[in-house]
Amino acid sequence: MYTTGIKHELMDHIDPVLFDDEQIAKRVREIGEQITTDYIGRDLVLISILKGGVIFTSDLSRTISIPHQLEFVGSSSYKRGNSPSGGVRITKDVDQDLEGKDLLLIEDIYDTGNTLYVIHELLKLHRPASIEICALLHKKKNHIHQLKMTYIGFEIEDQFVVGYGLDYQELYRNLPCIGVLKPEIYS
Ligand code: IMP
Ligand code: MG
């Protein structure tokens, strides 16, 4: 299951594994090939959303065979009162003017949609040629913001998952697979 052969200590906290490293690599490659086809001749910039989207972005970028740039946007979500949706704070803006460029937002997971909505609005101000979204995971639930996902890695149920960039209290991002965090870890 793990081509690296590394026994990650925190794997004991995961049950079940939803997607192992080989399944992820295969799917990432498929998406990369699709993006390559769709963006030939265009001025593509991948906009990676920190921090959860970084591992996905770095793998995806290397499966895209046309020239493209990388940019990073930092975001952090917080709970507003007892509302489940909360707000989103931008912690890092892009480093260049993106006017006329073809932007592809790379996010770890489409959950409520708050993060993607706020960053999408921010990027529109640059007057890019286009903005599309690529999310590694799509949680099947009623999203607060309905957004068009041009590329989706995998659909999952509405449960808390970690690994391959996704964290719980800033840990688990380095796990090569994606899995459900055992409820006893956070309860
Ligand atoms: P949003 O609710 O769609 O704005 O998602 C905000 C952020 O919450 C995502 O970018 C993830 O970093 C994080 N998140 C949402 N669901 C999960 C999960 O199941 N595991 C880990 N992080 C999650
Ligand atoms: Mg997080």
JSON list of N, CA and C and ligand atoms in Angstrom, two decimals, residues 52 77 108 160 165-168 170 173, ligand 2:
[
{"chain": "A", "resi": 52, "resn": "GLY", "atom": "N", "xyz": [-3.12, 23.54, 3.30]},
{"chain": "A", "resi": 52, "resn": "GLY", "atom": "CA", "xyz": [-3.61, 22.21, 2.95]},
{"chain": "A", "resi": 52, "resn": "GLY", "atom": "C", "xyz": [-3.41, 21.82, 1.50]},
{"chain": "A", "resi": 77, "resn": "SER", "atom": "N", "xyz": [-9.37, 29.74, 8.40]},
{"chain": "A", "resi": 77, "resn": "SER", "atom": "CA", "xyz": [-10.79, 29.88, 8.70]},
{"chain": "A", "resi": 77, "resn": "SER", "atom": "C", "xyz": [-10.97, 29.87, 10.20]},
{"chain": "A", "resi": 108, "resn": "ASP", "atom": "N", "xyz": [-7.31, 21.88, -1.02]},
{"chain": "A", "resi": 108, "resn": "ASP", "atom": "CA", "xyz": [-7.33, 20.49, -0.52]},
{"chain": "A", "resi": 108, "resn": "ASP", "atom": "C", "xyz": [-8.75, 19.92, -0.52]},
{"chain": "A", "resi": 160, "resn": "PHE", "atom": "N", "xyz": [-14.49, 13.82, 8.90]},
{"chain": "A", "resi": 160, "resn": "PHE", "atom": "CA", "xyz": [-13.24, 14.55, 9.05]},
{"chain": "A", "resi": 160, "resn": "PHE", "atom": "C", "xyz": [-12.06, 13.68, 8.63]},
{"chain": "A", "resi": 165, "resn": "GLY", "atom": "N", "xyz": [-1.64, 16.57, 3.07]},
{"chain": "A", "resi": 165, "resn": "GLY", "atom": "CA", "xyz": [-1.87, 18.02, 3.14]},
{"chain": "A", "resi": 165, "resn": "GLY", "atom": "C", "xyz": [-2.91, 18.43, 4.17]},
{"chain": "A", "resi": 166, "resn": "LEU", "atom": "N", "xyz": [-3.90, 17.57, 4.39]},
{"chain": "A", "resi": 166, "resn": "LEU", "atom": "CA", "xyz": [-4.98, 17.92, 5.33]},
{"chain": "A", "resi": 166, "resn": "LEU", "atom": "C", "xyz": [-4.53, 17.65, 6.76]},
{"chain": "A", "resi": 167, "resn": "ASP", "atom": "N", "xyz": [-4.86, 18.59, 7.64]},
{"chain": "A", "resi": 167, "resn": "ASP", "atom": "CA", "xyz": [-4.37, 18.48, 9.02]},
{"chain": "A", "resi": 167, "resn": "ASP", "atom": "C", "xyz": [-5.48, 18.36, 10.04]},
{"chain": "A", "resi": 168, "resn": "TYR", "atom": "N", "xyz": [-5.07, 17.92, 11.24]},
{"chain": "A", "resi": 168, "resn": "TYR", "atom": "CA", "xyz": [-5.84, 18.16, 12.45]},
{"chain": "A", "resi": 168, "resn": "TYR", "atom": "C", "xyz": [-4.83, 18.76, 13.44]},
{"chain": "A", "resi": 170, "resn": "GLU", "atom": "N", "xyz": [-2.66, 20.95, 12.90]},
{"chain": "A", "resi": 170, "resn": "GLU", "atom": "CA", "xyz": [-1.39, 21.13, 12.18]},
{"chain": "A", "resi": 170, "resn": "GLU", "atom": "C", "xyz": [-0.57, 19.85, 12.01]},
{"chain": "A", "resi": 173, "resn": "ARG", "atom": "N", "xyz": [-0.33, 16.21, 8.06]},
{"chain": "A", "resi": 173, "resn": "ARG", "atom": "CA", "xyz": [-0.22, 16.66, 6.66]},
{"chain": "A", "resi": 173, "resn": "ARG", "atom": "C", "xyz": [0.73, 15.78, 5.86]},
{"chain": "B", "resi": 2, "resn": "MG", "atom": "MG", "xyz": [-6.78, 23.02, 8.14]}
]
